[in-house]
Amino acid sequence: MGGKAVATGKDRQKQLAREHFERQRQRRVEREQKAKRTAIIGSTVGVVIVVGGIVAAVALLGGNDPGTEAAAASPSATPAETAAATAATGPKPYDPATGTCDYAKDTAGGQVEDVGMPPTKVKTEPATKTMTFETNQGDIVVELNNAKAPCTTNSLEFLAKKNFYDGSKCHRLGSAQFPMLQCGDPTAKADGKSQTDGSGGPGYVMAEENLTGAQYKRGVMAMAKTQAPGSTGSQFFLVFGDIGLTPDYTPVGTITKGLDILDKVNKAGVIADMGDGTGAPKQTLEIKDVTIAGKS
């Protein structure tokens, strides 16, 4: 089953432009074919281009950066291929021999709330840590998989200690076909009008983790990214249904409390569809504070 791509908002403008170009190209082809058949160029109806069963819904959730390519149309690489590409071109994955992570400067552009870089030395124990989002709608609690996603967990813990997420609003809500809520952009307005929502981050990126056999079922917390390997930053998405995504987004944890809050936000719907089947939620979900428990 195909699914929509889950990417940071830096991708939205280019993806929508590409879709517009594809529609124009398709109309031109149809007109030429019809002209050959009938010698009359009639009006044509635009079509939605679906490649490989995947319709791209970029910007996990909103934003504007023509400098990055949206995740979507081509077949996705396997987790092994993704890891290899990341090692060759981007931040390196966790090194168990040295117990270190690699965090690199984000050169893709976008809005940056610079809080520095996380420490590179990490521990994979305890195997899990508890992340609590205190929100205006109640607490959402996630059990983080520190054993399988140590660099991501370390980054989240670093950002929590820096109060990076405090006061931020979840800015992108998906539909029944794409049941997720995207958060983690500290600059997002989530008002249904901002064209830069989803373009904010901490100024650094890391390699994707825990991809083998990754599934995005109800209750999963995973990290958003652009198409390029090694582009995971601060944005994440909370899944309240089942999404048929390819295993390209780090599944960092499981929601143990607060799914009812996500269901409530989902039921309220979006302010306005941003053109990809998603939009800012009508029911505002604002993160007041984030804490992570578990001995480091």
JSON list of N, CA and C in Angstrom, two decimals, residues 97-172:
[
{"chain": "A", "resi": 97, "resn": "ALA", "atom": "N", "xyz": [31.11, 0.76, 18.29]},
{"chain": "A", "resi": 97, "resn": "ALA", "atom": "CA", "xyz": [32.47, 0.53, 18.75]},
{"chain": "A", "resi": 97, "resn": "ALA", "atom": "C", "xyz": [32.96, 1.65, 19.65]},
{"chain": "A", "resi": 98, "resn": "THR", "atom": "N", "xyz": [32.55, 2.87, 19.33]},
{"chain": "A", "resi": 98, "resn": "THR", "atom": "CA", "xyz": [32.98, 4.02, 20.12]},
{"chain": "A", "resi": 98, "resn": "THR", "atom": "C", "xyz": [31.86, 4.62, 20.97]},
{"chain": "A", "resi": 99, "resn": "GLY", "atom": "N", "xyz": [30.61, 4.17, 20.70]},
{"chain": "A", "resi": 99, "resn": "GLY", "atom": "CA", "xyz": [29.47, 4.71, 21.43]},
{"chain": "A", "resi": 99, "resn": "GLY", "atom": "C", "xyz": [29.20, 6.16, 21.10]},
{"chain": "A", "resi": 100, "resn": "THR", "atom": "N", "xyz": [29.42, 6.53, 19.83]},
{"chain": "A", "resi": 100, "resn": "THR", "atom": "CA", "xyz": [29.25, 7.93, 19.43]},
{"chain": "A", "resi": 100, "resn": "THR", "atom": "C", "xyz": [28.24, 8.10, 18.30]},
{"chain": "A", "resi": 101, "resn": "CYS", "atom": "N", "xyz": [27.67, 9.30, 18.26]},
{"chain": "A", "resi": 101, "resn": "CYS", "atom": "CA", "xyz": [26.75, 9.71, 17.19]},
{"chain": "A", "resi": 101, "resn": "CYS", "atom": "C", "xyz": [27.38, 10.84, 16.41]},
{"chain": "A", "resi": 102, "resn": "ASP", "atom": "N", "xyz": [26.87, 11.05, 15.21]},
{"chain": "A", "resi": 102, "resn": "ASP", "atom": "CA", "xyz": [27.38, 12.11, 14.34]},
{"chain": "A", "resi": 102, "resn": "ASP", "atom": "C", "xyz": [26.25, 13.08, 14.05]},
{"chain": "A", "resi": 103, "resn": "TYR", "atom": "N", "xyz": [26.45, 14.33, 14.44]},
{"chain": "A", "resi": 103, "resn": "TYR", "atom": "CA", "xyz": [25.49, 15.39, 14.14]},
{"chain": "A", "resi": 103, "resn": "TYR", "atom": "C", "xyz": [26.19, 16.41, 13.25]},
{"chain": "A", "resi": 104, "resn": "ALA", "atom": "N", "xyz": [25.51, 16.79, 12.17]},
{"chain": "A", "resi": 104, "resn": "ALA", "atom": "CA", "xyz": [26.14, 17.69, 11.20]},
{"chain": "A", "resi": 104, "resn": "ALA", "atom": "C", "xyz": [25.29, 18.94, 11.01]},
{"chain": "A", "resi": 105, "resn": "LYS", "atom": "N", "xyz": [25.93, 20.00, 10.59]},
{"chain": "A", "resi": 105, "resn": "LYS", "atom": "CA", "xyz": [25.22, 21.25, 10.33]},
{"chain": "A", "resi": 105, "resn": "LYS", "atom": "C", "xyz": [24.21, 21.05, 9.21]},
{"chain": "A", "resi": 106, "resn": "ASP", "atom": "N", "xyz": [23.02, 21.58, 9.40]},
{"chain": "A", "resi": 106, "resn": "ASP", "atom": "CA", "xyz": [21.99, 21.51, 8.37]},
{"chain": "A", "resi": 106, "resn": "ASP", "atom": "C", "xyz": [22.25, 22.61, 7.35]},
{"chain": "A", "resi": 107, "resn": "THR", "atom": "N", "xyz": [22.57, 22.19, 6.13]},
{"chain": "A", "resi": 107, "resn": "THR", "atom": "CA", "xyz": [22.90, 23.17, 5.08]},
{"chain": "A", "resi": 107, "resn": "THR", "atom": "C", "xyz": [21.76, 23.36, 4.10]},
{"chain": "A", "resi": 108, "resn": "ALA", "atom": "N", "xyz": [20.60, 22.78, 4.39]},
{"chain": "A", "resi": 108, "resn": "ALA", "atom": "CA", "xyz": [19.48, 22.83, 3.45]},
{"chain": "A", "resi": 108, "resn": "ALA", "atom": "C", "xyz": [18.69, 24.13, 3.52]},
{"chain": "A", "resi": 109, "resn": "GLY", "atom": "N", "xyz": [18.98, 24.96, 4.48]},
{"chain": "A", "resi": 109, "resn": "GLY", "atom": "CA", "xyz": [18.24, 26.20, 4.61]},
{"chain": "A", "resi": 109, "resn": "GLY", "atom": "C", "xyz": [17.09, 26.04, 5.59]},
{"chain": "A", "resi": 110, "resn": "GLY", "atom": "N", "xyz": [16.15, 26.98, 5.56]},
{"chain": "A", "resi": 110, "resn": "GLY", "atom": "CA", "xyz": [15.04, 26.94, 6.50]},
{"chain": "A", "resi": 110, "resn": "GLY", "atom": "C", "xyz": [15.33, 27.82, 7.70]},
{"chain": "A", "resi": 111, "resn": "GLN", "atom": "N", "xyz": [14.35, 27.87, 8.60]},
{"chain": "A", "resi": 111, "resn": "GLN", "atom": "CA", "xyz": [14.47, 28.70, 9.79]},
{"chain": "A", "resi": 111, "resn": "GLN", "atom": "C", "xyz": [15.14, 27.91, 10.90]},
{"chain": "A", "resi": 112, "resn": "VAL", "atom": "N", "xyz": [16.12, 28.51, 11.52]},
{"chain": "A", "resi": 112, "resn": "VAL", "atom": "CA", "xyz": [16.92, 27.80, 12.51]},
{"chain": "A", "resi": 112, "resn": "VAL", "atom": "C", "xyz": [16.78, 28.46, 13.88]},
{"chain": "A", "resi": 113, "resn": "GLU", "atom": "N", "xyz": [16.50, 27.63, 14.88]},
{"chain": "A", "resi": 113, "resn": "GLU", "atom": "CA", "xyz": [16.60, 28.07, 16.27]},
{"chain": "A", "resi": 113, "resn": "GLU", "atom": "C", "xyz": [17.84, 27.38, 16.82]},
{"chain": "A", "resi": 114, "resn": "ASP", "atom": "N", "xyz": [18.93, 28.07, 16.77]},
{"chain": "A", "resi": 114, "resn": "ASP", "atom": "CA", "xyz": [20.24, 27.46, 17.06]},
{"chain": "A", "resi": 114, "resn": "ASP", "atom": "C", "xyz": [20.40, 27.24, 18.56]},
{"chain": "A", "resi": 115, "resn": "VAL", "atom": "N", "xyz": [20.54, 25.96, 18.92]},
{"chain": "A", "resi": 115, "resn": "VAL", "atom": "CA", "xyz": [20.76, 25.61, 20.33]},
{"chain": "A", "resi": 115, "resn": "VAL", "atom": "C", "xyz": [22.08, 24.85, 20.49]},
{"chain": "A", "resi": 116, "resn": "GLY", "atom": "N", "xyz": [22.89, 24.85, 19.44]},
{"chain": "A", "resi": 116, "resn": "GLY", "atom": "CA", "xyz": [24.14, 24.13, 19.49]},
{"chain": "A", "resi": 116, "resn": "GLY", "atom": "C", "xyz": [23.98, 22.69, 19.03]},
{"chain": "A", "resi": 117, "resn": "MET", "atom": "N", "xyz": [24.97, 21.87, 19.32]},
{"chain": "A", "resi": 117, "resn": "MET", "atom": "CA", "xyz": [24.96, 20.47, 18.90]},
{"chain": "A", "resi": 117, "resn": "MET", "atom": "C", "xyz": [24.85, 19.55, 20.12]},
{"chain": "A", "resi": 118, "resn": "PRO", "atom": "N", "xyz": [24.13, 18.44, 19.98]},
{"chain": "A", "resi": 118, "resn": "PRO", "atom": "CA", "xyz": [24.06, 17.48, 21.08]},
{"chain": "A", "resi": 118, "resn": "PRO", "atom": "C", "xyz": [25.42, 16.85, 21.35]},
{"chain": "A", "resi": 119, "resn": "PRO", "atom": "N", "xyz": [25.64, 16.33, 22.54]},
{"chain": "A", "resi": 119, "resn": "PRO", "atom": "CA", "xyz": [26.88, 15.60, 22.80]},
{"chain": "A", "resi": 119, "resn": "PRO", "atom": "C", "xyz": [26.94, 14.36, 21.92]},
{"chain": "A", "resi": 120, "resn": "THR", "atom": "N", "xyz": [28.11, 14.01, 21.47]},
{"chain": "A", "resi": 120, "resn": "THR", "atom": "CA", "xyz": [28.23, 12.88, 20.54]},
{"chain": "A", "resi": 120, "resn": "THR", "atom": "C", "xyz": [28.36, 11.54, 21.26]},
{"chain": "A", "resi": 121, "resn": "LYS", "atom": "N", "xyz": [28.78, 11.56, 22.50]},
{"chain": "A", "resi": 121, "resn": "LYS", "atom": "CA", "xyz": [28.93, 10.32, 23.27]},
{"chain": "A", "resi": 121, "resn": "LYS", "atom": "C", "xyz": [27.58, 9.95, 23.88]},
{"chain": "A", "resi": 122, "resn": "VAL", "atom": "N", "xyz": [27.09, 8.75, 23.57]},
{"chain": "A", "resi": 122, "resn": "VAL", "atom": "CA", "xyz": [25.77, 8.34, 24.05]},
{"chain": "A", "resi": 122, "resn": "VAL", "atom": "C", "xyz": [25.84, 6.93, 24.65]},
{"chain": "A", "resi": 123, "resn": "LYS", "atom": "N", "xyz": [24.78, 6.56, 25.34]},
{"chain": "A", "resi": 123, "resn": "LYS", "atom": "CA", "xyz": [24.65, 5.22, 25.90]},
{"chain": "A", "resi": 123, "resn": "LYS", "atom": "C", "xyz": [23.35, 4.60, 25.39]},
{"chain": "A", "resi": 124, "resn": "THR", "atom": "N", "xyz": [23.38, 3.32, 25.13]},
{"chain": "A", "resi": 124, "resn": "THR", "atom": "CA", "xyz": [22.18, 2.62, 24.66]},
{"chain": "A", "resi": 124, "resn": "THR", "atom": "C", "xyz": [21.40, 2.01, 25.83]},
{"chain": "A", "resi": 125, "resn": "GLU", "atom": "N", "xyz": [21.86, 2.28, 27.05]},
{"chain": "A", "resi": 125, "resn": "GLU", "atom": "CA", "xyz": [21.15, 1.86, 28.24]},
{"chain": "A", "resi": 125, "resn": "GLU", "atom": "C", "xyz": [20.79, 3.09, 29.06]},
{"chain": "A", "resi": 126, "resn": "PRO", "atom": "N", "xyz": [19.60, 3.11, 29.66]},
{"chain": "A", "resi": 126, "resn": "PRO", "atom": "CA", "xyz": [18.59, 2.06, 29.60]},
{"chain": "A", "resi": 126, "resn": "PRO", "atom": "C", "xyz": [18.03, 1.88, 28.20]},
{"chain": "A", "resi": 127, "resn": "ALA", "atom": "N", "xyz": [17.42, 0.74, 27.94]},
{"chain": "A", "resi": 127, "resn": "ALA", "atom": "CA", "xyz": [16.90, 0.44, 26.61]},
{"chain": "A", "resi": 127, "resn": "ALA", "atom": "C", "xyz": [15.77, 1.38, 26.21]},
{"chain": "A", "resi": 128, "resn": "THR", "atom": "N", "xyz": [15.02, 1.86, 27.19]},
{"chain": "A", "resi": 128, "resn": "THR", "atom": "CA", "xyz": [13.92, 2.79, 26.89]},
{"chain": "A", "resi": 128, "resn": "THR", "atom": "C", "xyz": [13.99, 3.99, 27.83]},
{"chain": "A", "resi": 129, "resn": "LYS", "atom": "N", "xyz": [13.46, 5.09, 27.34]},
{"chain": "A", "resi": 129, "resn": "LYS", "atom": "CA", "xyz": [13.32, 6.30, 28.16]},
{"chain": "A", "resi": 129, "resn": "LYS", "atom": "C", "xyz": [11.91, 6.83, 27.95]},
{"chain": "A", "resi": 130, "resn": "THR", "atom": "N", "xyz": [11.40, 7.55, 28.94]},
{"chain": "A", "resi": 130, "resn": "THR", "atom": "CA", "xyz": [10.04, 8.06, 28.88]},
{"chain": "A", "resi": 130, "resn": "THR", "atom": "C", "xyz": [10.03, 9.55, 28.56]},
{"chain": "A", "resi": 131, "resn": "MET", "atom": "N", "xyz": [9.40, 9.88, 27.46]},
{"chain": "A", "resi": 131, "resn": "MET", "atom": "CA", "xyz": [9.31, 11.28, 27.03]},
{"chain": "A", "resi": 131, "resn": "MET", "atom": "C", "xyz": [7.88, 11.76, 27.26]},
{"chain": "A", "resi": 132, "resn": "THR", "atom": "N", "xyz": [7.74, 12.86, 27.99]},
{"chain": "A", "resi": 132, "resn": "THR", "atom": "CA", "xyz": [6.42, 13.39, 28.30]},
{"chain": "A", "resi": 132, "resn": "THR", "atom": "C", "xyz": [6.26, 14.78, 27.69]},
{"chain": "A", "resi": 133, "resn": "PHE", "atom": "N", "xyz": [5.27, 14.92, 26.83]},
{"chain": "A", "resi": 133, "resn": "PHE", "atom": "CA", "xyz": [4.91, 16.22, 26.26]},
{"chain": "A", "resi": 133, "resn": "PHE", "atom": "C", "xyz": [3.76, 16.78, 27.10]},
{"chain": "A", "resi": 134, "resn": "GLU", "atom": "N", "xyz": [4.02, 17.87, 27.80]},
{"chain": "A", "resi": 134, "resn": "GLU", "atom": "CA", "xyz": [2.94, 18.57, 28.49]},
{"chain": "A", "resi": 134, "resn": "GLU", "atom": "C", "xyz": [2.33, 19.54, 27.48]},
{"chain": "A", "resi": 135, "resn": "THR", "atom": "N", "xyz": [1.07, 19.33, 27.13]},
{"chain": "A", "resi": 135, "resn": "THR", "atom": "CA", "xyz": [0.42, 20.18, 26.11]},
{"chain": "A", "resi": 135, "resn": "THR", "atom": "C", "xyz": [-0.80, 20.87, 26.69]},
{"chain": "A", "resi": 136, "resn": "ASN", "atom": "N", "xyz": [-1.35, 21.79, 25.93]},
{"chain": "A", "resi": 136, "resn": "ASN", "atom": "CA", "xyz": [-2.56, 22.48, 26.35]},
{"chain": "A", "resi": 136, "resn": "ASN", "atom": "C", "xyz": [-3.78, 21.56, 26.35]},
{"chain": "A", "resi": 137, "resn": "GLN", "atom": "N", "xyz": [-3.64, 20.36, 25.78]},
{"chain": "A", "resi": 137, "resn": "GLN", "atom": "CA", "xyz": [-4.74, 19.40, 25.74]},
{"chain": "A", "resi": 137, "resn": "GLN", "atom": "C", "xyz": [-4.53, 18.23, 26.71]},
{"chain": "A", "resi": 138, "resn": "GLY", "atom": "N", "xyz": [-3.42, 18.25, 27.43]},
{"chain": "A", "resi": 138, "resn": "GLY", "atom": "CA", "xyz": [-3.10, 17.14, 28.33]},
{"chain": "A", "resi": 138, "resn": "GLY", "atom": "C", "xyz": [-1.75, 16.54, 27.97]},
{"chain": "A", "resi": 139, "resn": "ASP", "atom": "N", "xyz": [-1.35, 15.54, 28.73]},
{"chain": "A", "resi": 139, "resn": "ASP", "atom": "CA", "xyz": [-0.04, 14.93, 28.53]},
{"chain": "A", "resi": 139, "resn": "ASP", "atom": "C", "xyz": [-0.06, 13.85, 27.45]},
{"chain": "A", "resi": 140, "resn": "ILE", "atom": "N", "xyz": [0.98, 13.86, 26.63]},
{"chain": "A", "resi": 140, "resn": "ILE", "atom": "CA", "xyz": [1.23, 12.78, 25.67]},
{"chain": "A", "resi": 140, "resn": "ILE", "atom": "C", "xyz": [2.55, 12.15, 26.09]},
{"chain": "A", "resi": 141, "resn": "VAL", "atom": "N", "xyz": [2.52, 10.85, 26.33]},
{"chain": "A", "resi": 141, "resn": "VAL", "atom": "CA", "xyz": [3.71, 10.15, 26.84]},
{"chain": "A", "resi": 141, "resn": "VAL", "atom": "C", "xyz": [4.19, 9.14, 25.79]},
{"chain": "A", "resi": 142, "resn": "VAL", "atom": "N", "xyz": [5.49, 9.15, 25.55]},
{"chain": "A", "resi": 142, "resn": "VAL", "atom": "CA", "xyz": [6.10, 8.27, 24.55]},
{"chain": "A", "resi": 142, "resn": "VAL", "atom": "C", "xyz": [7.22, 7.47, 25.18]},
{"chain": "A", "resi": 143, "resn": "GLU", "atom": "N", "xyz": [7.23, 6.17, 24.93]},
{"chain": "A", "resi": 143, "resn": "GLU", "atom": "CA", "xyz": [8.36, 5.33, 25.35]},
{"chain": "A", "resi": 143, "resn": "GLU", "atom": "C", "xyz": [9.38, 5.32, 24.23]},
{"chain": "A", "resi": 144, "resn": "LEU", "atom": "N", "xyz": [10.51, 5.97, 24.45]},
{"chain": "A", "resi": 144, "resn": "LEU", "atom": "CA", "xyz": [11.54, 6.08, 23.43]},
{"chain": "A", "resi": 144, "resn": "LEU", "atom": "C", "xyz": [12.39, 4.81, 23.38]},
{"chain": "A", "resi": 145, "resn": "ASN", "atom": "N", "xyz": [12.73, 4.38, 22.18]},
{"chain": "A", "resi": 145, "resn": "ASN", "atom": "CA", "xyz": [13.55, 3.19, 22.00]},
{"chain": "A", "resi": 145, "resn": "ASN", "atom": "C", "xyz": [15.02, 3.61, 21.95]},
{"chain": "A", "resi": 146, "resn": "ASN", "atom": "N", "xyz": [15.60, 3.78, 23.11]},
{"chain": "A", "resi": 146, "resn": "ASN", "atom": "CA", "xyz": [16.98, 4.24, 23.20]},
{"chain": "A", "resi": 146, "resn": "ASN", "atom": "C", "xyz": [17.96, 3.20, 22.67]},
{"chain": "A", "resi": 147, "resn": "ALA", "atom": "N", "xyz": [17.62, 1.92, 22.80]},
{"chain": "A", "resi": 147, "resn": "ALA", "atom": "CA", "xyz": [18.52, 0.86, 22.36]},
{"chain": "A", "resi": 147, "resn": "ALA", "atom": "C", "xyz": [18.70, 0.85, 20.85]},
{"chain": "A", "resi": 148, "resn": "LYS", "atom": "N", "xyz": [17.61, 1.09, 20.11]},
{"chain": "A", "resi": 148, "resn": "LYS", "atom": "CA", "xyz": [17.67, 1.01, 18.66]},
{"chain": "A", "resi": 148, "resn": "LYS", "atom": "C", "xyz": [17.76, 2.37, 17.98]},
{"chain": "A", "resi": 149, "resn": "ALA", "atom": "N", "xyz": [17.47, 3.43, 18.69]},
{"chain": "A", "resi": 149, "resn": "ALA", "atom": "CA", "xyz": [17.58, 4.78, 18.12]},
{"chain": "A", "resi": 149, "resn": "ALA", "atom": "C", "xyz": [18.28, 5.70, 19.10]},
{"chain": "A", "resi": 150, "resn": "PRO", "atom": "N", "xyz": [19.52, 5.36, 19.47]},
{"chain": "A", "resi": 150, "resn": "PRO", "atom": "CA", "xyz": [20.22, 6.13, 20.51]},
{"chain": "A", "resi": 150, "resn": "PRO", "atom": "C", "xyz": [20.56, 7.57, 20.12]},
{"chain": "A", "resi": 151, "resn": "CYS", "atom": "N", "xyz": [20.90, 7.78, 18.85]},
{"chain": "A", "resi": 151, "resn": "CYS", "atom": "CA", "xyz": [21.26, 9.14, 18.43]},
{"chain": "A", "resi": 151, "resn": "CYS", "atom": "C", "xyz": [20.04, 10.05, 18.39]},
{"chain": "A", "resi": 152, "resn": "THR", "atom": "N", "xyz": [18.93, 9.50, 17.94]},
{"chain": "A", "resi": 152, "resn": "THR", "atom": "CA", "xyz": [17.68, 10.27, 17.90]},
{"chain": "A", "resi": 152, "resn": "THR", "atom": "C", "xyz": [17.20, 10.56, 19.31]},
{"chain": "A", "resi": 153, "resn": "THR", "atom": "N", "xyz": [17.24, 9.55, 20.17]},
{"chain": "A", "resi": 153, "resn": "THR", "atom": "CA", "xyz": [16.83, 9.74, 21.56]},
{"chain": "A", "resi": 153, "resn": "THR", "atom": "C", "xyz": [17.72, 10.77, 22.23]},
{"chain": "A", "resi": 154, "resn": "ASN", "atom": "N", "xyz": [19.01, 10.70, 21.99]},
{"chain": "A", "resi": 154, "resn": "ASN", "atom": "CA", "xyz": [19.95, 11.66, 22.56]},
{"chain": "A", "resi": 154, "resn": "ASN", "atom": "C", "xyz": [19.64, 13.08, 22.09]},
{"chain": "A", "resi": 155, "resn": "SER", "atom": "N", "xyz": [19.30, 13.22, 20.82]},
{"chain": "A", "resi": 155, "resn": "SER", "atom": "CA", "xyz": [18.95, 14.53, 20.28]},
{"chain": "A", "resi": 155, "resn": "SER", "atom": "C", "xyz": [17.69, 15.08, 20.93]},
{"chain": "A", "resi": 156, "resn": "LEU", "atom": "N", "xyz": [16.68, 14.23, 21.06]},
{"chain": "A", "resi": 156, "resn": "LEU", "atom": "CA", "xyz": [15.43, 14.67, 21.69]},
{"chain": "A", "resi": 156, "resn": "LEU", "atom": "C", "xyz": [15.66, 15.10, 23.13]},
{"chain": "A", "resi": 157, "resn": "GLU", "atom": "N", "xyz": [16.51, 14.35, 23.82]},
{"chain": "A", "resi": 157, "resn": "GLU", "atom": "CA", "xyz": [16.81, 14.69, 25.22]},
{"chain": "A", "resi": 157, "resn": "GLU", "atom": "C", "xyz": [17.56, 16.02, 25.28]},
{"chain": "A", "resi": 158, "resn": "PHE", "atom": "N", "xyz": [18.47, 16.23, 24.37]},
{"chain": "A", "resi": 158, "resn": "PHE", "atom": "CA", "xyz": [19.21, 17.49, 24.29]},
{"chain": "A", "resi": 158, "resn": "PHE", "atom": "C", "xyz": [18.27, 18.66, 24.04]},
{"chain": "A", "resi": 159, "resn": "LEU", "atom": "N", "xyz": [17.37, 18.49, 23.07]},
{"chain": "A", "resi": 159, "resn": "LEU", "atom": "CA", "xyz": [16.43, 19.57, 22.73]},
{"chain": "A", "resi": 159, "resn": "LEU", "atom": "C", "xyz": [15.47, 19.85, 23.88]},
{"chain": "A", "resi": 160, "resn": "ALA", "atom": "N", "xyz": [15.06, 18.79, 24.57]},
{"chain": "A", "resi": 160, "resn": "ALA", "atom": "CA", "xyz": [14.16, 18.97, 25.71]},
{"chain": "A", "resi": 160, "resn": "ALA", "atom": "C", "xyz": [14.84, 19.80, 26.81]},
{"chain": "A", "resi": 161, "resn": "LYS", "atom": "N", "xyz": [16.11, 19.50, 27.07]},
{"chain": "A", "resi": 161, "resn": "LYS", "atom": "CA", "xyz": [16.85, 20.24, 28.10]},
{"chain": "A", "resi": 161, "resn": "LYS", "atom": "C", "xyz": [17.07, 21.70, 27.70]},
{"chain": "A", "resi": 162, "resn": "LYS", "atom": "N", "xyz": [17.10, 21.95, 26.40]},
{"chain": "A", "resi": 162, "resn": "LYS", "atom": "CA", "xyz": [17.27, 23.32, 25.90]},
{"chain": "A", "resi": 162, "resn": "LYS", "atom": "C", "xyz": [15.94, 24.06, 25.79]},
{"chain": "A", "resi": 163, "resn": "ASN", "atom": "N", "xyz": [14.84, 23.41, 26.19]},
{"chain": "A", "resi": 163, "resn": "ASN", "atom": "CA", "xyz": [13.48, 24.00, 26.08]},
{"chain": "A", "resi": 163, "resn": "ASN", "atom": "C", "xyz": [13.13, 24.35, 24.64]},
{"chain": "A", "resi": 164, "resn": "PHE", "atom": "N", "xyz": [13.70, 23.59, 23.70]},
{"chain": "A", "resi": 164, "resn": "PHE", "atom": "CA", "xyz": [13.54, 23.86, 22.28]},
{"chain": "A", "resi": 164, "resn": "PHE", "atom": "C", "xyz": [12.08, 23.77, 21.84]},
{"chain": "A", "resi": 165, "resn": "TYR", "atom": "N", "xyz": [11.37, 22.79, 22.37]},
{"chain": "A", "resi": 165, "resn": "TYR", "atom": "CA", "xyz": [9.98, 22.56, 21.94]},
{"chain": "A", "resi": 165, "resn": "TYR", "atom": "C", "xyz": [8.96, 23.39, 22.70]},
{"chain": "A", "resi": 166, "resn": "ASP", "atom": "N", "xyz": [9.37, 24.00, 23.80]},
{"chain": "A", "resi": 166, "resn": "ASP", "atom": "CA", "xyz": [8.42, 24.73, 24.65]},
{"chain": "A", "resi": 166, "resn": "ASP", "atom": "C", "xyz": [7.75, 25.87, 23.89]},
{"chain": "A", "resi": 167, "resn": "GLY", "atom": "N", "xyz": [6.44, 25.89, 23.90]},
{"chain": "A", "resi": 167, "resn": "GLY", "atom": "CA", "xyz": [5.68, 26.94, 23.21]},
{"chain": "A", "resi": 167, "resn": "GLY", "atom": "C", "xyz": [5.43, 26.68, 21.74]},
{"chain": "A", "resi": 168, "resn": "SER", "atom": "N", "xyz": [5.92, 25.55, 21.23]},
{"chain": "A", "resi": 168, "resn": "SER", "atom": "CA", "xyz": [5.72, 25.26, 19.79]},
{"chain": "A", "resi": 168, "resn": "SER", "atom": "C", "xyz": [4.36, 24.61, 19.57]},
{"chain": "A", "resi": 169, "resn": "LYS", "atom": "N", "xyz": [3.85, 24.77, 18.35]},
{"chain": "A", "resi": 169, "resn": "LYS", "atom": "CA", "xyz": [2.54, 24.24, 17.98]},
{"chain": "A", "resi": 169, "resn": "LYS", "atom": "C", "xyz": [2.68, 23.18, 16.89]},
{"chain": "A", "resi": 170, "resn": "CYS", "atom": "N", "xyz": [1.92, 22.11, 17.04]},
{"chain": "A", "resi": 170, "resn": "CYS", "atom": "CA", "xyz": [1.89, 21.10, 15.98]},
{"chain": "A", "resi": 170, "resn": "CYS", "atom": "C", "xyz": [1.20, 21.71, 14.78]},
{"chain": "A", "resi": 171, "resn": "HIS", "atom": "N", "xyz": [1.84, 21.63, 13.62]},
{"chain": "A", "resi": 171, "resn": "HIS", "atom": "CA", "xyz": [1.42, 22.46, 12.49]},
{"chain": "A", "resi": 171, "resn": "HIS", "atom": "C", "xyz": [0.80, 21.71, 11.32]},
{"chain": "A", "resi": 172, "resn": "ARG", "atom": "N", "xyz": [0.84, 20.38, 11.32]},
{"chain": "A", "resi": 172, "resn": "ARG", "atom": "CA", "xyz": [0.30, 19.66, 10.16]},
{"chain": "A", "resi": 172, "resn": "ARG", "atom": "C", "xyz": [-0.47, 18.42, 10.60]}
]
